[in-house]
């Protein structure tokens, strides 16, 4: 039998369910790996050793009582912007201090009910704003495949934890690419479901019309399993969609026959340099070899995605983050009166990127500018969604890069705009609410890199096409086996 920490969620849940191994042993093996490697990776802000041990005993008792669970004993990394009752939840910010969540997010609750065991709260860019985890006030996370590089962001802690075997699967949140980009950088699969598929109850809001929880995993099948467990209507989230969730795990396929896959004319990979261009050309050719028909599609307004997102997301963030004012949660810095207390608390508690977004968002929403910026951005958002609708009349799925480069070095993107550009390929799908994923598609040398660095192929489909998307990604993953090329640097 392969070492416990190398196994997939599906394998572990089966073995624990069949009493071939106890949940306790699975958790001990995982905690030992955390103790051995997290000092050099830094995937977790808070480790949950004691809670995980107690949960493992509870799972073993449920198994002994004859209960069947789809995730029995599976160790899960939970991004630290999701509430887990009784544990510290920081959002990678100073402003939350040591705030303890009084309740558990629905998505996390469903994982726990299915037998999954949170082993740690993982690092993220502050309030999920960023693409490298460098915006966290709670320390840096290193890419486990190249320790001098970032793991991506904002769900970089979960991606790094899964890649370095400190969890079998991870939960991330994706507002403009925060599951797909770190998945690509760390050589794992990351899946953002259709907006509204997974409840946002208990996910601390960044941009509410875009935020979506999804899995990070070492196999597409595991991502499908976690998605299936989390998805479905929740009365606690008014934007959660009341629609049946089709079984995703049974939708895995072994070829792509009969599928039309769109290649986006405007996403010319030639601009990404010779090596990256060749990698994506090979990935597209591999899709064809598996039986897909490649068709050219056009998304003429996608290039405005970045500008649109960087108005809408800050606008929503400026409103959502107004609640952190020293009155109710975490940090409070006293002042002469309540106004001064707000000012001092927010000045001390938020980092520079969060402040920048609050300022931009407040400006875009202010009277006199609202129509010119916020309303205009909403109109462009509609045009982008319509472009996708038109494209999906000609194809079933779209294939494109997940990110324009592999993982970069620390402090390599010091001006905000160059960091924002990392989301060029992921933001249009987010604005349109579409399901999208990143699956390993090989590696490139990367500037100044000592080792080859992973890249991700992004696949995206129409609203609610989760099964088609995951099924196709599985066929590609199984035929190409790129994840096997990646070597851990720890
Ligand atoms: N990198 C993007 C941002 O900074 C996306 C973040 C996310 O998806 N949470 O906003």
Coordinates of C-alpha atoms and ligand atoms in Angstrom, one line a residue:
X1 CA 0.0 0.0 0.0
X2 CA 1.2 3.5 -0.9
X3 CA 2.0 5.7 2.1
X4 CA -1.1 7.2 3.6
X5 CA -0.2 10.8 2.7
X6 CA 0.2 9.9 -1.0
X7 CA -3.3 8.5 -1.3
X8 CA -6.3 10.2 -2.8
X9 CA -9.4 11.1 -0.8
X10 CA -11.4 8.5 -2.7
X11 CA -8.8 5.8 -1.7
X12 CA -8.6 6.9 1.9
X13 CA -12.3 7.1 2.4
X14 CA -12.8 3.7 1.0
X15 CA -10.0 2.2 3.2
X16 CA -11.2 3.9 6.3
X17 CA -14.8 2.8 5.6
X18 CA -13.7 -0.8 5.1
X19 CA -11.7 -0.5 8.4
X20 CA -8.4 -1.4 6.6
X21 CA -7.0 1.7 8.3
X22 CA -8.4 3.9 11.1
X23 CA -9.1 7.7 10.6
X24 CA -6.8 8.1 13.6
X25 CA -3.9 6.6 11.7
X26 CA -4.6 8.8 8.7
X27 CA -4.7 11.9 10.8
X28 CA -1.5 11.0 12.7
X29 CA 0.3 10.4 9.4
X30 CA -0.9 13.8 8.2
X31 CA 0.0 15.7 11.4
X32 CA 3.5 14.1 11.3
X33 CA 3.9 15.4 7.7
X34 CA 2.7 18.9 8.9
X35 CA 5.2 18.8 11.7
X36 CA 8.0 17.7 9.4
X37 CA 7.5 20.2 6.5
X38 CA 5.3 23.1 7.4
X39 CA 8.2 24.9 9.0
X40 CA 9.7 25.4 5.5
X41 CA 6.4 25.7 3.6
X42 CA 4.2 27.8 5.9
X43 CA 0.9 26.6 4.4
X44 CA -1.1 26.9 7.7
X45 CA -1.8 30.0 9.8
X46 CA -3.4 27.8 12.5
X47 CA -2.9 24.1 12.9
X48 CA -5.7 22.1 14.4
X49 CA -3.8 19.0 15.8
X50 CA -6.0 18.5 18.9
X51 CA -9.3 19.1 17.1
X52 CA -8.2 16.8 14.3
X53 CA -7.3 14.0 16.7
X54 CA -10.7 14.3 18.4
X55 CA -12.5 14.4 15.1
X56 CA -10.6 11.3 13.9
X57 CA -11.8 9.4 17.0
X58 CA -15.4 10.6 16.3
X59 CA -15.1 9.3 12.7
X60 CA -13.8 5.9 13.8
X61 CA -16.8 5.7 16.2
X62 CA -19.2 6.5 13.4
X63 CA -17.6 3.8 11.3
X64 CA -17.8 1.3 14.1
X65 CA -21.5 2.2 14.4
X66 CA -22.0 1.2 10.7
X67 CA -22.2 4.7 9.2
X68 CA -21.2 5.2 5.6
X69 CA -19.3 8.4 4.8
X70 CA -18.0 9.6 1.5
X71 CA -14.9 11.4 3.1
X72 CA -14.3 9.1 6.1
X73 CA -11.0 10.3 7.7
X74 CA -9.9 12.6 4.8
X75 CA -7.6 15.4 6.0
X76 CA -8.7 18.8 4.7
X77 CA -7.0 22.2 4.6
X78 CA -9.5 24.9 5.2
X79 CA -8.7 28.4 3.8
X80 CA -8.6 30.8 6.7
X81 CA -11.5 33.0 5.4
X82 CA -14.0 30.2 6.2
X83 CA -15.5 29.9 9.6
X84 CA -15.0 26.7 11.7
X85 CA -16.7 26.9 15.1
X86 CA -14.3 27.3 18.0
X87 CA -11.2 28.1 15.9
X88 CA -9.4 31.3 15.1
X89 CA -10.3 32.8 11.7
X90 CA -8.0 35.6 10.6
X91 CA -8.5 36.1 6.8
X92 CA -4.7 36.7 6.8
X93 CA -5.4 40.1 8.4
X94 CA -4.4 41.8 11.6
X95 CA -7.8 43.3 11.9
X96 CA -9.5 40.1 13.0
X97 CA -6.9 39.6 15.8
X98 CA -7.6 36.2 17.4
X99 CA -11.3 36.2 16.6
X100 CA -12.8 32.8 17.2
X101 CA -15.6 31.8 14.8
X102 CA -18.8 31.1 16.6
X103 CA -20.2 28.9 13.8
X104 CA -19.1 26.7 10.9
X105 CA -19.4 27.6 7.2
X106 CA -22.0 25.4 5.4
X107 CA -19.4 24.1 2.9
X108 CA -17.1 23.1 5.8
X109 CA -20.0 21.6 7.8
X110 CA -20.9 19.4 4.8
X111 CA -17.3 18.1 4.6
X112 CA -17.3 17.3 8.3
X113 CA -20.6 15.5 8.1
X114 CA -19.2 13.4 5.3
X115 CA -16.3 12.4 7.6
X116 CA -13.7 14.9 6.4
X117 CA -11.4 16.3 9.0
X118 CA -10.0 19.8 9.0
X119 CA -6.3 19.7 9.9
X120 CA -5.4 23.4 9.6
X121 CA -6.6 26.8 8.6
X122 CA -4.5 27.8 5.5
X123 CA -2.8 31.0 4.6
X124 CA -4.2 33.5 2.1
X125 CA -3.7 37.0 0.8
X126 CA -5.4 39.3 3.3
X127 CA -9.2 39.0 2.8
X128 CA -8.4 36.9 -0.4
X129 CA -7.0 40.0 -2.2
X130 CA -3.9 39.0 -4.1
X131 CA -2.3 36.3 -6.3
X132 CA 0.7 35.3 -4.3
X133 CA -0.1 35.1 -0.5
X134 CA 2.4 37.9 0.0
X135 CA -0.4 40.1 1.1
X136 CA -1.0 38.0 4.2
X137 CA -0.3 39.7 7.5
X138 CA 0.2 36.2 9.0
X139 CA 3.5 35.2 7.2
X140 CA 4.5 33.9 3.9
X141 CA 3.8 30.6 2.2
X142 CA 6.5 29.0 0.0
X143 CA 5.8 27.0 -3.1
X144 CA 6.6 23.4 -2.1
X145 CA 8.0 22.7 -5.6
X146 CA 10.3 25.7 -5.5
X147 CA 10.8 27.2 -2.1
X148 CA 12.1 30.6 -3.4
X149 CA 8.8 31.1 -5.2
X150 CA 5.3 32.0 -4.2
X151 CA 2.5 29.4 -4.1
X152 CA 0.1 31.7 -5.9
X153 CA -3.0 33.2 -4.3
X154 CA -5.1 33.9 -2.7
X155 CA -5.7 30.3 -1.8
X156 CA -2.0 29.6 -1.8
X157 CA -2.0 28.0 1.6
X158 CA -4.5 25.3 0.6
X159 CA -2.7 24.7 -2.7
X160 CA 0.7 24.4 -1.0
X161 CA -0.8 22.1 1.8
X162 CA -2.2 19.7 -0.8
X163 CA 0.9 19.7 -3.0
X164 CA 3.1 19.0 0.0
X165 CA 0.9 16.2 1.4
X166 CA -0.1 18.2 4.5
X167 CA -3.7 17.6 3.5
X168 CA -5.3 15.3 0.9
X169 CA -7.6 18.1 -0.3
X170 CA -8.0 21.7 0.4
X171 CA -10.8 24.3 0.3
X172 CA -10.2 27.5 -1.5
X173 CA -12.3 30.5 -2.5
X174 CA -12.2 32.0 -6.0
X175 CA -13.3 35.6 -6.7
X176 CA -11.2 36.3 -9.7
X177 CA -8.9 33.3 -9.9
X178 CA -7.9 32.5 -6.4
X179 CA -8.4 28.7 -6.7
X180 CA -7.2 28.3 -10.3
X181 CA -4.0 30.3 -10.2
X182 CA -2.5 28.7 -7.0
X183 CA -3.5 25.3 -8.3
X184 CA -1.5 26.0 -11.4
X185 CA 1.5 27.3 -9.5
X186 CA 1.6 24.3 -7.1
X187 CA 0.9 21.6 -9.7
X188 CA -2.5 20.5 -8.4
X189 CA -6.1 20.7 -9.7
X190 CA -8.3 23.6 -8.6
X191 CA -12.0 23.9 -9.4
X192 CA -14.3 26.9 -9.1
X193 CA -17.9 25.8 -9.5
X194 CA -20.7 27.9 -11.0
X195 CA -21.5 31.0 -8.9
X196 CA -24.1 30.0 -6.3
X197 CA -23.4 26.3 -6.5
X198 CA -21.6 26.1 -3.1
X199 CA -23.0 28.1 -0.2
X200 CA -21.1 31.2 0.9
X201 CA -22.6 31.1 4.4
X202 CA -19.6 31.3 6.7
X203 CA -17.2 32.4 4.0
X204 CA -16.0 35.9 5.0
X205 CA -17.1 38.0 2.1
X206 CA -14.7 39.8 -0.2
X207 CA -16.8 40.5 -3.4
X208 CA -20.1 38.9 -2.8
X209 CA -21.3 38.7 -6.4
X210 CA -18.1 36.8 -7.4
X211 CA -17.0 34.7 -4.3
X212 CA -17.3 31.0 -4.7
X213 CA -15.8 28.1 -2.7
X214 CA -14.2 25.2 -4.4
X215 CA -11.8 22.3 -4.0
X216 CA -8.0 22.0 -4.5
X217 CA -6.9 18.4 -4.9
X218 CA -4.2 16.1 -6.4
X219 CA -6.6 14.4 -8.7
X220 CA -9.6 15.6 -10.7
X221 CA -11.7 12.8 -9.2
X222 CA -11.0 14.1 -5.7
X223 CA -11.9 17.6 -6.8
X224 CA -15.2 16.2 -8.1
X225 CA -15.8 14.3 -4.9
X226 CA -15.3 17.3 -2.7
X227 CA -17.4 19.5 -5.0
X228 CA -20.2 17.0 -4.9
X229 CA -20.2 16.9 -1.1
X230 CA -20.2 20.7 -0.7
X231 CA -22.6 21.7 -3.5
X232 CA -26.3 22.3 -3.3
X233 CA -28.8 24.7 -2.0
X234 CA -28.5 26.3 1.5
X235 CA -31.2 28.4 3.0
X236 CA -28.6 30.4 4.9
X237 CA -27.2 31.9 1.7
X238 CA -29.8 33.8 -0.4
X239 CA -27.5 33.5 -3.5
X240 CA -27.2 29.8 -3.3
X241 CA -28.9 28.1 -6.2
X242 CA -31.8 25.7 -5.6
X243 CA -31.1 23.2 -8.3
X244 CA -30.2 19.5 -8.3
X245 CA -26.5 18.7 -8.2
X246 CA -25.7 16.0 -10.7
X247 CA -23.3 13.4 -9.5
X248 CA -19.8 14.6 -10.6
X249 CA -17.7 11.6 -9.5
X250 CA -19.5 9.3 -11.9
X251 CA -19.1 11.7 -14.8
X252 CA -15.4 11.0 -15.2
X253 CA -14.6 10.0 -18.8
X254 CA -11.6 8.5 -20.5
X255 CA -11.8 10.4 -23.9
X256 CA -13.1 13.6 -25.3
X257 CA -15.0 12.2 -28.3
X258 CA -18.0 14.3 -29.3
X259 CA -16.8 17.3 -27.4
X260 CA -16.2 20.6 -29.2
X261 CA -13.5 22.6 -27.3
X262 CA -13.1 26.3 -28.1
X263 CA -9.8 28.0 -28.4
X264 CA -10.1 31.7 -27.7
X265 CA -8.8 33.8 -30.6
X266 CA -8.1 36.8 -28.3
X267 CA -6.1 34.6 -25.8
X268 CA -3.1 34.3 -28.1
X269 CA -0.6 32.2 -26.2
X270 CA 2.1 33.4 -28.7
X271 CA 2.4 36.5 -26.5
X272 CA 3.5 34.4 -23.5
X273 CA 6.9 33.5 -24.9
X274 CA 8.0 30.6 -26.9
X275 CA 8.2 28.0 -24.1
X276 CA 4.8 28.7 -22.7
X277 CA 3.3 29.0 -26.1
X278 CA 4.7 25.5 -27.1
X279 CA 3.3 24.0 -23.8
X280 CA -0.2 25.2 -24.5
X281 CA -0.1 24.2 -28.1
X282 CA 0.9 20.7 -27.0
X283 CA -2.0 20.7 -24.4
X284 CA -4.5 21.7 -27.1
X285 CA -3.1 19.0 -29.5
X286 CA -3.5 16.5 -26.7
X287 CA -7.2 17.4 -26.3
X288 CA -7.6 16.8 -30.0
X289 CA -5.8 13.4 -29.7
X290 CA -8.3 12.4 -27.1
X291 CA -11.1 12.9 -29.6
X292 CA -12.2 16.6 -29.1
X293 CA -12.9 18.8 -32.1
X294 CA -11.0 22.1 -31.6
X295 CA -12.9 25.1 -32.8
X296 CA -11.9 28.8 -32.8
X297 CA -14.1 31.0 -30.7
X298 CA -14.1 34.7 -30.0
X299 CA -14.5 36.6 -26.7
X300 CA -14.1 40.2 -27.9
X301 CA -14.8 41.9 -24.6
X302 CA -12.8 39.5 -22.4
X303 CA -9.8 41.9 -22.6
X304 CA -11.9 44.4 -20.5
X305 CA -12.3 41.8 -17.8
X306 CA -9.4 43.0 -15.7
X307 CA -10.6 46.7 -15.7
X308 CA -14.2 45.6 -15.0
X309 CA -13.2 43.3 -12.1
X310 CA -10.9 45.9 -10.5
X311 CA -13.9 48.2 -10.2
X312 CA -16.6 45.7 -9.2
X313 CA -14.5 43.7 -6.7
X314 CA -13.2 46.7 -4.8
X315 CA -16.7 48.3 -4.8
X316 CA -18.1 45.2 -3.1
X317 CA -15.1 44.9 -0.8
X318 CA -15.4 48.5 0.4
X319 CA -18.9 47.7 1.5
X320 CA -18.2 44.3 2.9
X321 CA -15.2 45.4 4.9
X322 CA -17.0 48.3 6.5
X323 CA -18.0 45.9 9.3
X324 CA -14.4 45.7 10.6
X325 CA -14.3 48.9 12.6
X326 CA -13.2 47.8 16.1
X327 CA -16.7 47.5 17.5
X328 CA -17.5 43.9 17.1
X329 CA -14.6 41.8 15.7
X330 CA -11.0 41.3 16.6
X331 CA -8.7 44.3 16.8
X332 CA -9.7 47.6 18.5
X333 CA -7.4 50.6 18.8
X334 CA -8.9 53.1 21.2
X335 CA -9.3 56.8 20.4
X336 CA -10.8 60.0 21.9
X337 CA -14.2 59.3 20.4
X338 CA -15.8 56.5 18.4
X339 CA -14.8 58.1 15.1
X340 CA -11.1 58.2 16.1
X341 CA -11.4 54.6 17.3
X342 CA -12.7 53.5 13.8
X343 CA -9.9 55.4 12.1
X344 CA -7.1 54.0 14.3
X345 CA -8.4 50.5 14.2
X346 CA -8.8 50.4 10.4
X347 CA -5.4 52.2 9.9
X348 CA -3.6 49.6 12.1
X349 CA -5.6 46.6 11.1
X350 CA -5.7 46.6 7.3
X351 CA -2.7 46.1 5.1
X352 CA -1.8 48.3 2.1
X353 CA -3.6 46.2 -0.6
X354 CA -6.8 46.0 1.3
X355 CA -6.7 49.8 2.0
X356 CA -6.0 50.4 -1.7
X357 CA -9.1 48.4 -2.7
X358 CA -11.3 50.1 -0.1
X359 CA -10.3 53.5 -1.4
X360 CA -10.8 52.5 -5.1
X361 CA -14.2 50.9 -4.3
X362 CA -15.4 53.8 -2.2
X363 CA -14.4 56.2 -5.0
X364 CA -16.2 54.1 -7.7
X365 CA -19.4 54.0 -5.6
X366 CA -19.4 57.7 -4.6
X367 CA -22.0 60.1 -5.9
X368 CA -20.9 61.6 -9.2
X369 CA -18.7 58.7 -10.1
X370 CA -21.1 55.8 -9.6
X371 CA -22.5 55.9 -13.2
X372 CA -19.1 56.5 -14.8
X373 CA -17.3 53.6 -13.0
X374 CA -19.5 51.1 -11.2
X375 CA -22.6 51.2 -13.5
X376 CA -20.3 51.1 -16.6
X377 CA -18.4 48.1 -15.1
X378 CA -21.7 46.3 -14.6
X379 CA -22.6 46.9 -18.2
X380 CA -19.3 45.5 -19.4
X381 CA -19.7 42.5 -17.1
X382 CA -23.0 41.8 -19.0
X383 CA -21.2 42.0 -22.3
X384 CA -18.5 39.6 -21.2
X385 CA -21.2 37.1 -20.0
X386 CA -22.9 37.4 -23.4
X387 CA -19.6 36.8 -25.2
X388 CA -19.3 33.5 -23.4
X389 CA -23.0 32.6 -24.2
X390 CA -22.3 33.2 -27.9
X391 CA -19.1 31.2 -27.8
X392 CA -20.9 28.3 -26.1
X393 CA -23.2 28.1 -29.1
X394 CA -20.2 26.9 -31.0
X395 CA -18.4 24.8 -28.4
X396 CA -19.1 22.8 -25.3
X397 CA -16.0 23.8 -23.3
X398 CA -13.3 26.4 -23.6
X399 CA -9.6 25.7 -23.1
X400 CA -7.0 28.4 -22.3
X401 CA -4.1 29.1 -19.9
X402 CA -4.9 29.4 -16.1
X403 CA -2.1 31.9 -15.7
X404 CA 0.3 33.7 -18.0
X405 CA 3.4 32.6 -16.2
X406 CA 4.6 29.9 -13.7
X407 CA 5.2 30.7 -10.0
X408 CA 7.3 33.9 -9.6
X409 CA 9.8 34.8 -6.9
X410 CA 9.0 36.7 -3.7
X411 CA 8.7 40.5 -4.2
X412 CA 8.9 40.1 -8.0
X413 CA 5.6 41.9 -8.6
X414 CA 5.9 44.9 -6.4
X415 CA 3.6 47.2 -8.3
X416 CA 0.0 46.3 -7.9
X417 CA -0.8 46.3 -11.6
X418 CA 1.7 43.6 -12.5
X419 CA 0.1 41.5 -9.8
X420 CA -3.4 42.2 -11.2
X421 CA -2.3 41.0 -14.6
X422 CA -1.9 37.5 -13.1
X423 CA -5.6 37.2 -13.3
X424 CA -6.0 38.0 -16.9
X425 CA -7.2 34.5 -17.9
X426 CA -9.3 33.7 -14.9
X427 CA -11.3 36.9 -14.3
X428 CA -13.6 36.8 -17.4
X429 CA -15.1 33.4 -16.2
X430 CA -15.6 34.8 -12.7
X431 CA -17.4 37.9 -14.0
X432 CA -19.7 35.6 -16.0
X433 CA -20.2 33.2 -13.0
X434 CA -19.0 30.2 -15.0
X435 CA -17.5 27.0 -13.7
X436 CA -13.8 26.7 -14.5
X437 CA -10.8 24.6 -13.4
X438 CA -7.1 24.4 -13.7
X439 CA -5.4 21.0 -14.3
X440 CA -1.7 20.3 -14.5
X441 CA -0.4 20.6 -18.1
X442 CA 3.4 20.3 -17.8
X443 CA 6.1 22.6 -16.7
X444 CA 8.4 25.3 -18.0
X445 CA 11.8 26.5 -16.9
X446 CA 10.7 29.9 -15.6
X447 CA 12.9 33.0 -15.3
X448 CA 15.9 32.2 -13.0
X449 CA 14.4 29.0 -11.9
X450 CA 16.5 26.1 -10.7
X451 CA 13.8 23.6 -11.4
X452 CA 10.9 23.2 -13.9
X453 CA 7.8 24.9 -12.7
X454 CA 4.2 23.7 -13.1
X455 CA 1.7 25.3 -15.4
X456 CA -2.1 24.8 -15.5
X457 CA -4.6 24.3 -18.4
X458 CA -7.8 26.1 -17.7
X459 CA -11.1 24.5 -18.9
X460 CA -14.3 26.4 -18.5
X461 CA -17.9 25.6 -19.5
X462 CA -21.4 27.1 -19.5
X463 CA -23.3 27.7 -16.2
X464 CA -23.9 24.3 -14.4
X465 CA -21.6 22.3 -16.7
X466 CA -19.6 21.1 -13.7
X467 CA -19.9 17.4 -14.7
X468 CA -18.9 17.9 -18.3
X469 CA -16.0 20.0 -17.2
X470 CA -14.7 17.6 -14.5
X471 CA -15.3 14.6 -16.8
X472 CA -13.2 16.2 -19.6
X473 CA -10.4 17.3 -17.2
X474 CA -10.2 13.8 -15.9
X475 CA -9.7 12.4 -19.4
X476 CA -6.9 14.9 -20.0
X477 CA -5.3 14.3 -16.6
X478 CA -5.3 10.5 -17.0
X479 CA -3.9 10.6 -20.6
X480 CA -1.2 13.2 -19.8
X481 CA -0.2 12.4 -16.2
X482 CA 1.6 15.7 -15.8
X483 CA 1.3 15.8 -12.0
X484 CA 3.8 12.9 -11.9
X485 CA 6.5 15.1 -13.4
X486 CA 6.4 17.5 -10.5
X487 CA 9.1 17.1 -7.8
X488 CA 8.7 18.5 -4.3
X489 CA 11.6 20.7 -3.1
X490 CA 11.0 19.8 0.6
Ligands
LIG1 N1 -6.0 37.9 -7.5 C1 -7.4 38.4 -7.6 C2 -7.6 39.6 -6.6 O1 -6.6 40.0 -6.1 C3 -8.4 37.3 -7.3 C4 -8.5 37.0 -5.8 C5 -9.5 36.0 -5.6 O2 -10.0 35.3 -6.5 N2 -9.9 36.0 -4.3 O3 -8.6 40.1 -6.4

